Structures are given as structure tokens and as C-alpha cells.
Amino acid sequence: MRQASCNVVVVMVVLLTGTAVILLEMPETHRLLAAVAGPYPHTRYQSRRKHPTTADSSHRLSGNVIFNDTNVLAGLRKYGLLDLPSKEVLRQMSLQQMTMTYHSYIDNINILCHRKFRMGRVGDGGWEVCDDEAFRPGEPCLVYSFGMRESTNRRSLSVHFSQLGIGSEDTYIDRTGWHLMTLQSIMAMFDHSGRIIDVLKMDVEGAEWGSLRQMITSRDLSRVKQLLVEFHFDGEFKTKDMGVAFLDVLIDLHTAGFRKFYAHKNPLKNLKSRTFSIVRTSCYELHFVNINMNDNM
């Protein structure tokens, strides 16, 4: 089978940069053992209490809590949602529940890609591309890569470098001398308006949140087959507004048809969260395919 020949546009990046309360209906001996076993910190279990984060508002916790589920992972299983809630339910969640859901959702896949190809290095810097027929880059192939800073030299007739930054609006940063542009404006500049982007990669040091928010609003992502993003986040939501803003982007991506086929924690950015008991990272590389691609064409 003849391999597709891709035109690659590489755009440079701009660096802008306790004690748990246990209320269980259990014999006193088990209650004491549960406390000694160390239930998840910051998590409050209470019998017959409505689950605060589930999308099914009618779901209630069982009156009898299984002793084996009072270990350190119990809070993550109950409050770290693998499926994102509705925006209405999200706004009722606590900061801790938002943080647990962010780390749980972003670290797990929700679609299977049967064949992946690693493009680039095996370590930091490489990215996985799904080769399943429904999402495989076609011909003529178009790839946008935001985030390389090492070179502005043309490597081949099909690879072009431009010193631009992706952003949520078209603007100029005086202190850095950089131009920021939306994806829509960049595509228009390269005469790519209306084209399908086979792969859109972003590693832009935090600028992904605002940029993706704009792409969702403008529907620029509707013609993107695969979306590869490194999400940057310091591990803990400081305010509910911050949690809502970040999780809204992930909810909107899911609603737009983007499903995660590969998730990778950047080992160079390990962090210990006060809310999440397992070592996390401040940089998650998430790889999506667009299941609505055929409907959008």
C-alpha cells in the first residue's frame, strides 16, 4: 500500500507562561480497623448520602460500606470519574473532586486504536499516531505541529517552519516579539482554509487551554482527524473557577467527538498531589481521534 505523503507545518512555541472523617455503618472493631488502614485523605464517606459527583443524580451510596474498599484507593474510585460529568454536575463538585476527576480522566483512554505508529523519538518528543483505517492520514495529508523551537530550517519540500505562536486570538507580544494567531488565521495564511488536518499536535506550555477553547468555539476542530496535546497543569485546582474552566475544555472536546486512544505521563514532570494519593505529573500527553470526522465532512 502506498504511504500518504504529508505536508507538515511546524509552528514554533511561545513560552508565556488530614485526617479523613469516616462515618460507616460497621461494627466498632471494623470501624477502628478501617481508620488504621488509612482511608483516602480528604475524603468523607457517609452512609445513605447522595453521591456528589456522579452523573446519575439518583445514585446513592450503599448503607453498608465494604471494608475492603476503605483503602487508599477508595476515594479515587468513588470521586475520580473516568467519564466526565455534565457541566451542571461539574459545577456542584468540590475542588478535591474536580482534581481527582481531572487526573483520573486524563490518565485513561476511552477508545481502542488497534495499530499505533510512534512518530519521532521513543522518549520525550515522540508522539503516537493512530493508523486505524477510519483515522489514518490520507492523501493529500496535512499535519500541523505547534511547539518546536529547535530549528527554523526547511528539512524537505513538504516540511515548513514558521515562527508563530498558537493562541486564542490574533495578537502581537511586544516583550517577546512573537505573533500569536488562532488556528483559523494560520490556516488562512497558508491557504489551508477548509482543508482536513490529519494530525494536529500541540505542546505549547500551557497555551493549549485557551487555544483549544477558541478552536472549539469556532469549530476549527471539526475537520481535525487526530489531536495530540500535552496538557500542562500544576496538579491542584486553586479555585472552583479554575477547575470548571479546565474541565469544561475536556468536556467540550468529548462532546465534539474526540476520544482518547493513548495517554502518557511525562516522567520529567512528576509531582505529588495533596488530593491524589498516587504520584502524578504536571504534563499529560493525550492522543485523540475524532469519531465525528465522517459526519463533519
Coordinates of C-alpha atoms in Angstrom, one line a residue:
M1 CA 0.0 0.0 0.0
R2 CA 1.3 3.4 -1.0
Q3 CA 2.0 5.6 2.0
A4 CA 0.4 9.0 2.1
S5 CA 2.7 12.0 1.6
C6 CA 2.1 14.7 4.2
N7 CA 2.7 18.4 4.1
V8 CA 3.9 19.3 7.6
V9 CA 3.5 22.8 9.0
V10 CA 5.7 23.2 12.2
V11 CA 4.9 26.3 14.2
M12 CA 7.2 27.5 16.9
V13 CA 6.1 27.7 20.6
V14 CA 5.8 30.9 22.6
L15 CA 6.7 30.4 26.3
L16 CA 4.2 32.6 28.2
T17 CA 4.0 31.4 30.5
G18 CA -5.5 15.3 57.1
T19 CA -7.3 13.3 58.6
A20 CA -10.3 11.6 57.0
V21 CA -13.7 11.5 58.6
I22 CA -15.2 8.0 58.5
L23 CA -18.9 7.6 59.0
L24 CA -19.5 3.9 58.3
E25 CA -22.3 1.6 59.4
M26 CA -19.9 -1.1 60.6
P27 CA -19.1 -2.9 63.9
E28 CA -16.8 -0.9 66.1
T29 CA -13.9 -3.3 65.5
H30 CA -14.2 -2.8 61.8
R31 CA -14.6 0.9 62.2
L32 CA -11.3 1.1 64.1
L33 CA -9.5 -1.2 61.6
A34 CA -10.8 1.0 58.7
A35 CA -9.2 4.0 60.4
V36 CA -5.9 2.2 61.0
A37 CA -5.9 1.0 57.3
G38 CA -5.8 4.7 56.3
P39 CA -8.7 5.6 54.1
Y40 CA -8.1 8.2 51.4
P41 CA -7.3 11.6 52.9
H42 CA -9.7 14.5 52.4
T43 CA -12.5 12.0 51.5
R44 CA -15.6 11.8 53.7
Y45 CA -17.7 8.7 53.5
Q46 CA -21.2 8.8 54.9
S47 CA -23.9 6.2 54.6
R48 CA -27.0 6.9 52.6
R49 CA -25.6 10.1 51.3
K50 CA -26.2 11.1 47.7
H51 CA -23.0 10.7 45.6
P52 CA -21.9 14.3 44.8
T53 CA -20.1 13.8 41.5
T54 CA -21.9 11.0 39.6
A55 CA -23.9 12.0 36.5
D56 CA -26.7 9.8 37.8
S57 CA -28.2 12.0 40.5
S58 CA -30.4 9.2 41.8
H59 CA -27.4 7.0 42.7
R60 CA -26.8 6.7 46.5
L61 CA -24.0 5.2 48.5
S62 CA -24.8 1.8 50.0
G63 CA -25.7 1.8 53.7
N64 CA -23.2 -0.9 54.3
V65 CA -19.7 0.0 53.1
I66 CA -17.4 -2.9 52.1
F67 CA -14.4 -2.9 54.4
N68 CA -12.0 -3.8 51.5
D69 CA -12.9 -0.5 49.8
T70 CA -11.6 1.7 52.6
N71 CA -8.0 1.5 51.4
V72 CA -6.1 4.4 50.0
L73 CA -7.6 4.0 46.5
A74 CA -11.2 4.1 47.7
G75 CA -11.6 7.8 47.3
L76 CA -10.1 7.8 43.8
R77 CA -12.6 5.0 42.7
K78 CA -15.6 6.9 44.1
Y79 CA -14.7 10.5 43.3
G80 CA -12.2 10.3 40.4
L81 CA -14.5 10.0 37.5
L82 CA -13.4 8.2 34.3
D83 CA -16.4 9.6 32.4
L84 CA -16.7 13.3 32.6
P85 CA -19.9 14.6 34.3
S86 CA -22.3 17.1 32.7
K87 CA -21.4 20.8 33.1
E88 CA -24.2 21.2 35.6
V89 CA -22.9 18.4 37.8
L90 CA -19.3 19.7 37.4
R91 CA -20.3 23.0 39.0
Q92 CA -21.6 21.2 42.1
M93 CA -18.3 19.3 42.7
S94 CA -15.8 20.3 45.3
L95 CA -12.2 21.3 44.4
Q96 CA -10.9 17.9 45.6
Q97 CA -13.5 16.1 43.5
M98 CA -12.5 18.2 40.4
T99 CA -8.8 17.5 40.9
M100 CA -9.4 13.7 41.3
T101 CA -11.6 13.6 38.2
Y102 CA -9.1 15.6 36.2
H103 CA -6.2 13.2 37.0
S104 CA -8.4 10.1 36.6
Y105 CA -10.0 11.1 33.3
I106 CA -6.9 12.4 31.6
D107 CA -4.8 9.3 32.5
N108 CA -7.1 6.8 30.9
I109 CA -8.3 6.0 27.4
N110 CA -11.9 5.7 26.2
I111 CA -11.3 4.3 22.7
L112 CA -9.1 1.5 21.3
C113 CA -6.7 2.1 18.4
H114 CA -5.6 -1.2 17.1
R115 CA -2.4 0.0 15.4
K116 CA -0.3 2.9 16.5
F117 CA 2.9 4.2 15.0
R118 CA 5.4 6.1 17.1
M119 CA 6.5 9.2 15.2
G120 CA 9.7 10.7 16.5
R121 CA 11.8 9.5 19.4
V122 CA 10.8 6.8 21.8
G123 CA 11.4 9.0 24.7
D124 CA 10.3 12.6 25.2
G125 CA 9.5 14.3 21.9
G126 CA 7.8 11.4 20.1
W127 CA 4.1 11.1 19.5
E128 CA 1.7 8.2 18.7
V129 CA -0.4 8.3 15.6
C130 CA -3.4 6.0 15.1
D131 CA -3.2 4.0 11.9
D132 CA -6.7 2.5 12.0
E133 CA -8.4 3.0 8.7
A134 CA -11.1 5.4 9.9
F135 CA -8.5 7.8 11.3
R136 CA -5.4 7.1 9.1
P137 CA -3.8 10.2 7.5
G138 CA -5.0 10.3 3.9
E139 CA -3.6 11.9 0.8
P140 CA -3.1 14.8 0.4
C141 CA -2.0 14.7 4.0
L142 CA -1.8 17.8 6.2
V143 CA -0.1 17.9 9.6
Y144 CA 0.2 20.9 11.9
S145 CA 2.8 20.7 14.8
F146 CA 2.8 23.5 17.3
G147 CA 5.7 23.6 19.8
M148 CA 9.1 23.0 18.1
R149 CA 11.8 25.6 18.9
E150 CA 15.0 24.0 17.8
S151 CA 15.0 24.9 14.1
T152 CA 13.5 27.2 11.5
N153 CA 15.2 25.5 8.6
R154 CA 13.2 23.7 5.9
R155 CA 14.0 20.0 6.2
S156 CA 12.2 18.9 3.0
L157 CA 9.9 20.3 0.4
S158 CA 7.0 19.0 2.5
V159 CA 8.1 20.4 5.9
H160 CA 7.8 24.1 6.5
F161 CA 8.7 26.0 9.7
S162 CA 7.2 29.3 10.8
Q163 CA 8.0 31.4 13.8
L164 CA 4.4 31.9 15.0
G165 CA 2.6 31.1 18.3
I166 CA -0.8 29.5 18.6
G167 CA -3.2 31.5 20.7
S168 CA -6.8 32.2 21.5
E169 CA -6.7 35.4 19.4
D170 CA -4.5 37.2 16.9
T171 CA -2.1 39.5 18.7
Y172 CA 1.5 40.6 19.0
I173 CA 3.6 40.3 22.2
D174 CA 5.9 43.3 22.4
R175 CA 8.2 41.9 25.1
T176 CA 8.9 38.7 23.1
G177 CA 8.5 39.9 19.6
W178 CA 6.2 37.0 18.9
H179 CA 3.0 36.9 16.8
L180 CA 0.2 34.8 18.2
M181 CA -2.6 33.6 15.9
T182 CA -5.6 31.4 16.0
L183 CA -5.6 28.1 14.1
Q184 CA -8.2 29.6 11.8
S185 CA -5.9 32.6 10.9
I186 CA -2.8 30.4 10.5
M187 CA -4.7 28.1 8.1
A188 CA -5.9 31.0 6.1
M189 CA -2.3 32.4 5.9
F190 CA -1.1 29.1 4.4
D191 CA -4.1 28.8 2.1
H192 CA -5.3 25.7 4.0
S193 CA -8.8 27.0 4.9
G194 CA -11.4 24.2 4.5
R195 CA -8.7 21.5 4.4
I196 CA -8.8 18.4 6.6
I197 CA -6.0 18.4 9.2
D198 CA -4.9 14.8 9.5
V199 CA -2.8 15.4 12.7
L200 CA -2.8 18.5 14.9
K201 CA -0.1 18.3 17.6
M202 CA 0.3 20.9 20.4
D203 CA 3.0 21.2 23.0
V204 CA 2.8 24.8 23.9
E205 CA 3.5 25.1 27.6
G206 CA 0.0 25.9 28.9
A207 CA -1.3 27.9 25.9
E208 CA -3.3 24.8 24.9
W209 CA -6.2 25.6 27.2
G210 CA -7.1 29.0 25.7
S211 CA -6.2 27.9 22.2
L212 CA -8.4 24.8 22.4
R213 CA -11.3 26.8 23.9
Q214 CA -11.1 29.1 20.8
M215 CA -10.9 26.2 18.4
I216 CA -14.0 24.6 20.0
T217 CA -16.0 27.8 19.8
S218 CA -15.0 28.4 16.2
R219 CA -15.5 24.7 15.2
D220 CA -12.0 24.7 13.8
L221 CA -11.5 21.2 15.3
S222 CA -14.4 19.7 13.3
R223 CA -12.1 19.0 10.4
V224 CA -9.2 17.5 12.6
K225 CA -8.8 13.8 12.4
Q226 CA -6.3 13.3 15.2
L227 CA -5.4 15.7 18.0
L228 CA -2.2 15.2 20.1
V229 CA -1.9 17.6 23.0
E230 CA 0.4 17.9 26.0
F231 CA -1.8 19.3 28.8
H232 CA 0.0 21.4 31.4
F233 CA -1.4 21.8 34.9
D234 CA 0.3 22.1 38.3
G235 CA -1.7 19.3 39.9
E236 CA -4.2 21.1 42.1
F237 CA -7.1 23.4 41.2
K238 CA -6.7 26.5 43.3
T239 CA -10.3 27.7 42.7
K240 CA -13.6 26.3 41.5
D241 CA -13.5 28.7 38.6
M242 CA -10.1 27.2 37.5
G243 CA -11.4 23.7 37.8
V244 CA -14.5 24.5 35.8
A245 CA -12.5 26.3 33.1
F246 CA -10.1 23.4 32.6
L247 CA -12.7 20.6 32.8
D248 CA -15.1 22.4 30.5
V249 CA -12.4 22.2 27.8
L250 CA -12.2 18.4 28.2
I251 CA -16.0 18.1 28.3
D252 CA -16.3 20.1 25.1
L253 CA -13.6 18.0 23.4
H254 CA -15.6 14.9 24.3
T255 CA -18.8 16.4 23.0
A256 CA -17.1 17.4 19.8
G257 CA -16.3 13.7 19.2
F258 CA -12.7 13.5 20.4
R259 CA -11.8 10.2 22.2
K260 CA -8.5 9.3 23.9
F261 CA -6.6 6.4 22.4
Y262 CA -3.3 7.0 24.2
A263 CA -2.4 8.7 27.4
H264 CA 1.2 9.2 28.7
K265 CA 2.5 10.9 31.8
N266 CA 5.7 12.9 31.2
P267 CA 8.2 11.4 33.7
L268 CA 10.2 14.5 33.8
K269 CA 7.4 16.4 35.5
N270 CA 6.4 14.1 38.4
L271 CA 4.5 15.7 41.2
K272 CA 2.9 14.6 44.5
S273 CA -0.6 15.8 44.8
R274 CA -2.2 16.6 48.2
T275 CA -5.5 15.3 46.8
F276 CA -4.4 12.4 44.6
S277 CA -2.7 9.6 46.5
I278 CA -0.7 8.2 43.5
V279 CA 2.3 10.1 42.0
R280 CA 1.0 12.3 39.2
T281 CA 2.6 14.5 36.5
S282 CA 2.1 18.1 35.6
C283 CA 2.3 17.2 31.9
Y284 CA 0.0 14.6 30.3
E285 CA 0.3 13.8 26.7
L286 CA -3.1 12.9 25.4
H287 CA -3.8 11.5 21.9
F288 CA -7.3 11.8 20.5
V289 CA -9.2 10.6 17.4
N290 CA -12.3 12.4 16.1
I291 CA -15.1 9.9 15.9
N292 CA -17.3 12.5 14.2
M293 CA -14.9 13.1 11.4
N294 CA -17.0 11.5 8.7
D295 CA -20.1 13.4 9.9
N296 CA -18.2 16.7 9.6
M297 CA -17.1 16.1 6.0

